[in-house]
Coordinates of C-alpha atoms in Angstrom, one line a residue:
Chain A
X144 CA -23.2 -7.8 21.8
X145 CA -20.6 -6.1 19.7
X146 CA -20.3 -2.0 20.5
X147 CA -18.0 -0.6 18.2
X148 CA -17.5 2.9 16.8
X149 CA -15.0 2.4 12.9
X150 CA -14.1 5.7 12.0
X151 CA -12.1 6.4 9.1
X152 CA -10.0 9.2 10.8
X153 CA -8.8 10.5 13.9
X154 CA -8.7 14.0 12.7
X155 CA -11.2 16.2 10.6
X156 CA -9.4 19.1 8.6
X157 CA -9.3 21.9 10.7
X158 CA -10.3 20.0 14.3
X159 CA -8.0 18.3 17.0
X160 CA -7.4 15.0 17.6
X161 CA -10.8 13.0 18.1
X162 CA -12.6 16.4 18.8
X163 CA -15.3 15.5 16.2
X164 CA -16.0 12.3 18.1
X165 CA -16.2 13.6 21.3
X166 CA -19.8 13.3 22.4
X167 CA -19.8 9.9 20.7
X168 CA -16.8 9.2 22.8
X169 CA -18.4 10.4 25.9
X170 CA -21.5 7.9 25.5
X171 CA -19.7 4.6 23.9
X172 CA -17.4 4.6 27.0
X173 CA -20.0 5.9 29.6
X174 CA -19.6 2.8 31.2
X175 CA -15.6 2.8 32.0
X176 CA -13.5 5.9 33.4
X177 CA -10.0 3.6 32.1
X178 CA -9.2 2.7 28.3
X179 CA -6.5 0.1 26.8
X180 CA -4.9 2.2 23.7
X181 CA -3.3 0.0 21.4
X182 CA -0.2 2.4 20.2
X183 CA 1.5 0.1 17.6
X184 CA 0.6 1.7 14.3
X185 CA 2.6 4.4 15.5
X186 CA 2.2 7.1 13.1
X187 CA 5.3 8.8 11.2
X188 CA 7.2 6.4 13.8
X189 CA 6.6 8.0 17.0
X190 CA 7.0 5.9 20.0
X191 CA 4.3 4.1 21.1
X192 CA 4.9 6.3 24.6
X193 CA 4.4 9.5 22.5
X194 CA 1.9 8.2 20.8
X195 CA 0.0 7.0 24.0
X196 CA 0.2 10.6 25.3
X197 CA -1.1 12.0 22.4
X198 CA -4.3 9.9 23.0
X199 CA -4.2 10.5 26.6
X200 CA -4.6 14.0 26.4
X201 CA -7.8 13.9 24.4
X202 CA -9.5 11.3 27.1
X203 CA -8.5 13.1 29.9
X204 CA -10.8 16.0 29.0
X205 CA -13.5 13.9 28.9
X206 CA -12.4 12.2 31.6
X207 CA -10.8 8.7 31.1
X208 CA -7.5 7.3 32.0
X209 CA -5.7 6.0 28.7
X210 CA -3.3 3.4 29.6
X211 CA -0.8 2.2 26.7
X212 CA -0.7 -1.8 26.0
X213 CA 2.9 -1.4 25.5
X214 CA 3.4 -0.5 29.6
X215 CA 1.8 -4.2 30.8
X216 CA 4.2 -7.2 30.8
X217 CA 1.2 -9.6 30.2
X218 CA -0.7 -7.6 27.0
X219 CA -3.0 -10.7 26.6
X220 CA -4.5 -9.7 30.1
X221 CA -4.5 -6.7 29.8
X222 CA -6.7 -7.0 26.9
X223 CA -8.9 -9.7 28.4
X224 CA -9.3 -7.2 31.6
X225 CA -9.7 -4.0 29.3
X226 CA -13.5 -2.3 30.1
X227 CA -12.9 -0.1 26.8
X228 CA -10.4 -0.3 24.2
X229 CA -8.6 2.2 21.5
X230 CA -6.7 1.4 18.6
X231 CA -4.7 4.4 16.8
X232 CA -4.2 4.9 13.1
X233 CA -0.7 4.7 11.4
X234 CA 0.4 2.5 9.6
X235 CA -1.4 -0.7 9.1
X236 CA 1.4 -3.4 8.4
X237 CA 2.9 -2.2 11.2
X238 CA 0.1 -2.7 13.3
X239 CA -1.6 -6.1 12.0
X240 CA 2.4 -7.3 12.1
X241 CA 2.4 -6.9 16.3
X242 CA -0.9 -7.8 16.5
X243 CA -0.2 -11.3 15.7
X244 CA 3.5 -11.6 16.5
X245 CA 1.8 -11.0 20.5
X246 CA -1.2 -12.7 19.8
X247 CA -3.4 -10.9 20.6
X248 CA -6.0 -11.2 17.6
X249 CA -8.0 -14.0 19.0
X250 CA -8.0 -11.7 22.8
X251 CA -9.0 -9.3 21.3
X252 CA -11.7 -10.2 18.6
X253 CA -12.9 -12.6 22.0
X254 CA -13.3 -9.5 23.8
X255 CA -15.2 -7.5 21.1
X256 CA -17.8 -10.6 20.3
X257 CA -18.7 -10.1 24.0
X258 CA -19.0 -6.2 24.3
X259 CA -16.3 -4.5 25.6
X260 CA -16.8 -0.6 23.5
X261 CA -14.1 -0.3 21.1
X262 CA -12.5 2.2 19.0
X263 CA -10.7 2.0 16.2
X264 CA -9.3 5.0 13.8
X265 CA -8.0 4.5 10.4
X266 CA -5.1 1.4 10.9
X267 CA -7.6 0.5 13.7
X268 CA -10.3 0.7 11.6
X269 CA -8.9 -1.1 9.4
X270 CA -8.0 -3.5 11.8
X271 CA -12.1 -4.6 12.5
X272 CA -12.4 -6.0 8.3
X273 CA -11.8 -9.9 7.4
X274 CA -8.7 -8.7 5.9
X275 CA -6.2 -5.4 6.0
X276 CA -6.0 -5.8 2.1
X277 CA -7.7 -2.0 1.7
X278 CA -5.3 -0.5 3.4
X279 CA -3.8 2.8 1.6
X280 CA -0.5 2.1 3.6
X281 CA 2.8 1.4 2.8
X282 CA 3.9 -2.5 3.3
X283 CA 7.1 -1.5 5.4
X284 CA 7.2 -4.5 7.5
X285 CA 6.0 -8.2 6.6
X286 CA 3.2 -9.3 9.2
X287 CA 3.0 -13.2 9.2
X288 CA -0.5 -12.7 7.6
X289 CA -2.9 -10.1 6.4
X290 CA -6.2 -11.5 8.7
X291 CA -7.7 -9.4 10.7
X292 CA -10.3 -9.2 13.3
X293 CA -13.3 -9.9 11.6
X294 CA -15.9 -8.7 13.7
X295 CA -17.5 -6.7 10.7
X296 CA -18.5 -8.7 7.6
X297 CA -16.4 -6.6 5.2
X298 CA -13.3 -4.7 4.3
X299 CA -12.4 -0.9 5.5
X300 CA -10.6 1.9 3.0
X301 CA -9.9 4.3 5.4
X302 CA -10.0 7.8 4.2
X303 CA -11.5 7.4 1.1
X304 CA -10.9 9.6 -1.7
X305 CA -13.0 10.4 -4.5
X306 CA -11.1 11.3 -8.0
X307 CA -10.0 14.3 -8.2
X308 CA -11.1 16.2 -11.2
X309 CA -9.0 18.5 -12.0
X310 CA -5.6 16.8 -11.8
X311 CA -3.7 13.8 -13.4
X312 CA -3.2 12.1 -10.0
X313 CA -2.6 8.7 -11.0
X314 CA -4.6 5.8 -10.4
X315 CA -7.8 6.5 -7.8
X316 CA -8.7 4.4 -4.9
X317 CA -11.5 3.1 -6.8
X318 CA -8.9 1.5 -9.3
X319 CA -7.3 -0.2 -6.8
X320 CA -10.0 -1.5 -4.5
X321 CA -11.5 -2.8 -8.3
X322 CA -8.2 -5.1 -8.6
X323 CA -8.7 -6.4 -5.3
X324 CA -11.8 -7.8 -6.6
X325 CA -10.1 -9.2 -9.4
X326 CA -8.9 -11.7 -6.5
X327 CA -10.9 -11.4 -3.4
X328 CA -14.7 -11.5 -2.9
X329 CA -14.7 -9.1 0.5
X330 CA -16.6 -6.5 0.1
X331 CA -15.0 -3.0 0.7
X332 CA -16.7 0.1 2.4
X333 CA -14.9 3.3 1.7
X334 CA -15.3 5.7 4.2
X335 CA -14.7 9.2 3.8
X336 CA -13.1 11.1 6.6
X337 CA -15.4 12.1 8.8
X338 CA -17.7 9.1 8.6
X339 CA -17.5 6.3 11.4
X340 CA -19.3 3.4 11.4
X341 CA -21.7 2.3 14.7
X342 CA -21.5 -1.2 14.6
X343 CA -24.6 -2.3 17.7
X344 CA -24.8 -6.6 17.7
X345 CA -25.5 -7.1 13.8
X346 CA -26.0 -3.7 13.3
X347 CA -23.8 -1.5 11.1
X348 CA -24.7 1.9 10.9
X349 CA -23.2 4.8 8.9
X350 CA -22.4 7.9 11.2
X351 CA -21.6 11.8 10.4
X352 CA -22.7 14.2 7.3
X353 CA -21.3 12.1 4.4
X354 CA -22.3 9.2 1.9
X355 CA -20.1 6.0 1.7
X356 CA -19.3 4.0 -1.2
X357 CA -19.4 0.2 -1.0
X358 CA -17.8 -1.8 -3.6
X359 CA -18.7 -5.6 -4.1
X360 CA -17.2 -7.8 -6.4
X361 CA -19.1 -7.8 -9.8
X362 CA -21.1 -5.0 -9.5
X363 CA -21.0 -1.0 -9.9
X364 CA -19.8 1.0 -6.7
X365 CA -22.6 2.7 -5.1
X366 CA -22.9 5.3 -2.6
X367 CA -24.9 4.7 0.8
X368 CA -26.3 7.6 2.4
X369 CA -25.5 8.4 6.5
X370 CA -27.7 6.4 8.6
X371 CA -28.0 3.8 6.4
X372 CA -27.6 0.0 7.7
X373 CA -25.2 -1.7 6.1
X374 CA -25.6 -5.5 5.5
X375 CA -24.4 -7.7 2.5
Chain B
X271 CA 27.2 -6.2 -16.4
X272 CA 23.9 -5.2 -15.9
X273 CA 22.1 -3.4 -18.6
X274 CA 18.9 -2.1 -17.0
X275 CA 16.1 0.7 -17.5
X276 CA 14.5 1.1 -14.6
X277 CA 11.4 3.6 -15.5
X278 CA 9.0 4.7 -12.9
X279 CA 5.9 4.7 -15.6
X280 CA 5.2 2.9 -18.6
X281 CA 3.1 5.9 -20.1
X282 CA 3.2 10.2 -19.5
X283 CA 0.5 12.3 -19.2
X284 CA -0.4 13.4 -22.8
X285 CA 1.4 10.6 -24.5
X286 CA 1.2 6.7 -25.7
X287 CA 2.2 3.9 -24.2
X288 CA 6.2 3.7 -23.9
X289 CA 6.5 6.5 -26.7
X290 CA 8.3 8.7 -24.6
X291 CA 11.1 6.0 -23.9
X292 CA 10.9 5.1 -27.5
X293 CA 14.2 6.0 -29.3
X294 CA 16.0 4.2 -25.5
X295 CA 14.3 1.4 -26.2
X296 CA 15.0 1.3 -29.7
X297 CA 19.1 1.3 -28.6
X298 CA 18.1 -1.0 -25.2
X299 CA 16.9 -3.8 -27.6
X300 CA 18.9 -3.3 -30.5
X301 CA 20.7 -7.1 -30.2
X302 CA 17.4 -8.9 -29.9
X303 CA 14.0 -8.8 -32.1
X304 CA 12.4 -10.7 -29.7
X305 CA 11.3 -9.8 -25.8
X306 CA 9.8 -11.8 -23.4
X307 CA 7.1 -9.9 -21.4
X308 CA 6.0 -10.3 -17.5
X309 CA 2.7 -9.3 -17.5
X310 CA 1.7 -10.8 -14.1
X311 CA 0.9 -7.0 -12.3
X312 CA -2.0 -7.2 -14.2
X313 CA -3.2 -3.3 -14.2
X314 CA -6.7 -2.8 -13.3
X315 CA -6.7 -6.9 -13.1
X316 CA -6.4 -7.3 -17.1
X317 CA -5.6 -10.6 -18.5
X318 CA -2.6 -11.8 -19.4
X319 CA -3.0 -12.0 -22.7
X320 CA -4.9 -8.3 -23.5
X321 CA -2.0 -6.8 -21.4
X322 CA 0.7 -8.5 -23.5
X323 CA -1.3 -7.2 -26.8
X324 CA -1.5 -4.2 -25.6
X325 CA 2.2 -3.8 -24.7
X326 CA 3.1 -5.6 -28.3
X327 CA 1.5 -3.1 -30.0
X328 CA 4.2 -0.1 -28.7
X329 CA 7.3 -3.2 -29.5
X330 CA 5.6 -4.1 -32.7
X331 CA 6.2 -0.3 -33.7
X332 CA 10.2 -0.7 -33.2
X333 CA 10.0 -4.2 -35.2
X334 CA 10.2 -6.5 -32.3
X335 CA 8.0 -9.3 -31.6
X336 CA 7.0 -9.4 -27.4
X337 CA 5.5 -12.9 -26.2
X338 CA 4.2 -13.3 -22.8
X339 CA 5.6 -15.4 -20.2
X340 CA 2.8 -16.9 -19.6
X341 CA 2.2 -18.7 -22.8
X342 CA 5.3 -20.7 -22.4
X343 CA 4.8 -24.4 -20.5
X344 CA 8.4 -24.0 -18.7
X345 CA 8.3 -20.1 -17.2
X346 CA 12.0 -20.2 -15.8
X347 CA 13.4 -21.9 -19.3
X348 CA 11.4 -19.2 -20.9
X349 CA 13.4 -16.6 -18.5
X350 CA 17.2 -19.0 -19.5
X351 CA 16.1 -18.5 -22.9
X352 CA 14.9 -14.7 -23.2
X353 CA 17.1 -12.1 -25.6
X354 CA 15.6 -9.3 -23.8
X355 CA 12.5 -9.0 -20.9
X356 CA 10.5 -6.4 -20.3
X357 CA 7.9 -6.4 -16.9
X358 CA 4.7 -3.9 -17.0
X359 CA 3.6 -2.1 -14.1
X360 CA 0.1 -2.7 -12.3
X361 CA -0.1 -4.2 -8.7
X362 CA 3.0 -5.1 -7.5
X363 CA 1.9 -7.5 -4.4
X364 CA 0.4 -9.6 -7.5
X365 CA 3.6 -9.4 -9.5
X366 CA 5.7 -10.4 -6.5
X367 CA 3.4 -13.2 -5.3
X368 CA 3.9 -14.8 -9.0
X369 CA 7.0 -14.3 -9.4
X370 CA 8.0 -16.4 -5.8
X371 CA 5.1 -18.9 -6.6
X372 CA 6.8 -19.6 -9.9
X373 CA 10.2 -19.4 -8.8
X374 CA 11.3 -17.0 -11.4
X375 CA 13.1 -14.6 -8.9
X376 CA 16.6 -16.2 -9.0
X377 CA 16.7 -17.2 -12.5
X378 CA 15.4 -13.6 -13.5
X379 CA 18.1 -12.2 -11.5
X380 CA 20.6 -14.5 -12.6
X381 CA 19.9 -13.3 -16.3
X382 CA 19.9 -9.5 -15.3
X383 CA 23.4 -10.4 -13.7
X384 CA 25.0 -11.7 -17.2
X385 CA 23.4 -8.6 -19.1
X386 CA 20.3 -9.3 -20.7
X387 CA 18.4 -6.3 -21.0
X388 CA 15.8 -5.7 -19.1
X389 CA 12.7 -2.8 -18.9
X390 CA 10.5 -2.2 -16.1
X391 CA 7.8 0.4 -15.8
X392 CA 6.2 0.8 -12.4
X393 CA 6.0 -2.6 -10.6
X394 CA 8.4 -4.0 -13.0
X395 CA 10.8 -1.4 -11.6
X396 CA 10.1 -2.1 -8.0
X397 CA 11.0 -5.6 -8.9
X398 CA 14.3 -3.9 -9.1
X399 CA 15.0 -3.1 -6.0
X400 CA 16.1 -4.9 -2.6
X401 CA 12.3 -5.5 -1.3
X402 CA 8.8 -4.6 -2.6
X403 CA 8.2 -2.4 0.4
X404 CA 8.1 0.9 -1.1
X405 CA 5.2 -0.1 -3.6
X406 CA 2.7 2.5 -3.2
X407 CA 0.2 -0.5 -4.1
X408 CA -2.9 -2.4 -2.7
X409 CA -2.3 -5.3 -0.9
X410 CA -4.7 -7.2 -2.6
X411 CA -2.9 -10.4 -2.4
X412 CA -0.4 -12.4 0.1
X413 CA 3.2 -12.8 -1.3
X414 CA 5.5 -15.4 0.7
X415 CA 8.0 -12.6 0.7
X416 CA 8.1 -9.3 -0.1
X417 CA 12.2 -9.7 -1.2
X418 CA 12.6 -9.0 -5.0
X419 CA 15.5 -9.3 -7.3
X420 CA 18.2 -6.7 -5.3
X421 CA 19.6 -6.0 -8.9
X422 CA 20.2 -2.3 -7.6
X423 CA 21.5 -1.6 -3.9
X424 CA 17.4 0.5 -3.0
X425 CA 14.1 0.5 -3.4
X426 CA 12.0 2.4 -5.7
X427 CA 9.1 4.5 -4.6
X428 CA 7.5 4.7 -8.5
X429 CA 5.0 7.6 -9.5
X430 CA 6.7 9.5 -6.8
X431 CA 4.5 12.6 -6.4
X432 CA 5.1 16.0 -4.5
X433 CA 2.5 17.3 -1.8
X434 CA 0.0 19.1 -3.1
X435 CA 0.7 23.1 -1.8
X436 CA -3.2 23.3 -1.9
X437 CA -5.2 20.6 -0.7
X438 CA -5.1 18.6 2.2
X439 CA -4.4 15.3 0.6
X440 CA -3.6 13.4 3.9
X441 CA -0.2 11.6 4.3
X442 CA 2.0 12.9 2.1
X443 CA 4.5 10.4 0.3
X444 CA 7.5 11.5 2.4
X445 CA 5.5 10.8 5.7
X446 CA 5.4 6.8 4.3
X447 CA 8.8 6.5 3.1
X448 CA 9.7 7.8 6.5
X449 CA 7.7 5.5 8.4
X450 CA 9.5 2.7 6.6
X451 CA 12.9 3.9 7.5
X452 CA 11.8 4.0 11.0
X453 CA 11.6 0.2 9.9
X454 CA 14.5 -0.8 7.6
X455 CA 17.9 0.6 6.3
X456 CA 17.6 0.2 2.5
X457 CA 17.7 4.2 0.7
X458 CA 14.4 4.6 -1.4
X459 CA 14.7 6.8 -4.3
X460 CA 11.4 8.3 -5.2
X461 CA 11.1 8.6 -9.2
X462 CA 9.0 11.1 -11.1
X463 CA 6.9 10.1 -14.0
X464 CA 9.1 10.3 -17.1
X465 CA 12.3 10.1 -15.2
X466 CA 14.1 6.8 -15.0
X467 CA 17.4 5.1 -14.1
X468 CA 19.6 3.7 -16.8
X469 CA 21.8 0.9 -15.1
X470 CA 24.9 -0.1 -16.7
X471 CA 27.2 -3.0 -14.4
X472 CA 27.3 -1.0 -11.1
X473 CA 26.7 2.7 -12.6
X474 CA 23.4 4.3 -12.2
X475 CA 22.3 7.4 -14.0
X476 CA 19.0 9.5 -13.1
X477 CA 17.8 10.0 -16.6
X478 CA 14.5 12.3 -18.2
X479 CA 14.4 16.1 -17.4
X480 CA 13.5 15.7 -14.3
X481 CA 15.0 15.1 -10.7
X482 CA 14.3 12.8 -8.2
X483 CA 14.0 12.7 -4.4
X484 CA 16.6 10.3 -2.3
X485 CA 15.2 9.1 1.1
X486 CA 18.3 7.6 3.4
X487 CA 17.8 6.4 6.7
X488 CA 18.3 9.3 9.9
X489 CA 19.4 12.2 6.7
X490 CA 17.1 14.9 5.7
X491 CA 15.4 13.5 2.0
X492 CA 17.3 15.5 -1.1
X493 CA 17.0 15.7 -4.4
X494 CA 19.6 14.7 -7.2
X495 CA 19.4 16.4 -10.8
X496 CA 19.1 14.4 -13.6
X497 CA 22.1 13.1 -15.3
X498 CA 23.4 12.0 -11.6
X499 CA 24.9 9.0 -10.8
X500 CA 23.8 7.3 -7.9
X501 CA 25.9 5.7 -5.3
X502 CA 25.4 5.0 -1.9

């Protein structure tokens, strides 16, 4: 049965890293005192060694070992032999590129069908959708396909922003998501930061204080209150 | 010798479509009364044909007739044939992916080479540029390649915006762009709305009233006043 916690951010304004999450964290990985972290969206470019310690010093207060999938010379085992797993945010291409280029996707997604907790933050959010075409990052490497994992039945927009009112800011994330439906029929949940998703088996529920919105091809956008299910 | 406006927005806050590049485009064009028009970008996932109206009514003003690419049953003799081409802005993954599916890149930069005149706002500016990769676009659709025409020796970050000094808008633009040089080796320069670069054979001048921001691989980004010509 699937166990996975989608958040759209690692970081709530004025919080450290994960600290919102942290009794979440506590209970999805009750079960397991080591986690896999999967460091290759590697934010602003740090090494995936920086970026592993970064992560590692938020699990170690509650507790957990955070091992880097970067240090094993076999990463398909040590996804297949992971008890909990972490994917970082970042950038997305980036990410989805390694992913495949190691194959790991099918591992991985094989792993999650069968239970093992996950959690993914923005690029690893991302990262859980049928395809990374939502993503608000920048294209700076070519992966050899945009397919994700699949194991929810729709797309993420991490960090979704609502229009700013005040200011001339260009096209909004609405725009853009509406030309992806001009070519795509995956829906798209926008989660704003803050909000996480608890996927249980089939279930999707929206976690923390704020509405989502949920865009679907040929119809208005629509907001979906916390705690809602989500199913299409 | 090239002869190339490379703008980073087809329309100002306050203004019309093209009317602030009017009286350049009145000179850019002034051998030809007849444009051919790209409108594959497809803003907001218009049609082709109400996005080639649309931009026919600004040429219609300044006595030239624009016809769309797509109305023509050979697209690359349409490109041989073409007095003067102008490509809109929109989604630049959908602009790329037609271009390569079509085959139009080589022929298009072929014609740009002899000194056709050529306008592009937006996407039709990062088609400009060595790769795509800059694009601060969806990725709402799969090009084979994300290599465009290299008519100018970088890449263009279009719409290029400041941070805010107020609001914590997450990643700021500069954040991407160095991501991507963590990445790749091409310079990116990041163009204002209502700036844009006039390229004549191998000179390139920073045109509007406003400056724009240079990113270069492992050097601190800078900016480079208008009237600048930029080498690299």
């Amino acid at each position: 049965m699937k166990n996975l916690i989608v958040a759209s951010t690692s970081t709530i304004y004025g919080s450290g890293y994960l600290e919102y999450l942290e009794e979440v964290l506590v209970k999805h990985f009750k079960n397991t005192n080591e986690i896999l972290f999967i460091p290759f969206a590697r934010p602003s470019g740090i090494s995936h060694d920086t970026y592993t310690e970064k992560a590692a010093t938020f699990f170690h207060k509650i507790n957990k070992k955070l091992v880097g999938i970067h240090t094993f010379e076999n990463p398909i085992e040590a996804i297949k032999n992971a008890k909990g797993i972490f994917t970082g945010g970042g950038n997305t291409f980036l990410l989805v590129k390694k992913m495949h280029d190691l194959k790991l996707m099918a591992p991985l997604r094989e792993m999650l069908l069968e239970g093992t907790p996950y959690l993914g933050t923005s690029a690893g959010s991302n990262l859980c959708g049928v395809t990374m075409q939502n993503t608000n990052d920048m294209p700076i490497v070519y992966p050899p396909s945009f397919k994700t994992l699949g194991v929810i039945p729709f797309n993420i927009n991490a960090h979704f922003l609502d229009p700013s009112p005040t200011k001339h800011m260009g096209e909004t994330r609405e725009t853009r998501i509406k030309e992806y439906h001009t070519q795509n029929t995956v829906p798209v949940v926008g989660l704003r930061e803050g909000s996480w998703l608890e996927v249980k088996g089939e279930n999707i529920t929206l976690k923390g204080h704020l509405s989502a919105r949920v865009f679907e091809q040929a119809k208005e956008a629509y907001e979906v209150e916390k705690l809602t299910k989500l199913t299409f």
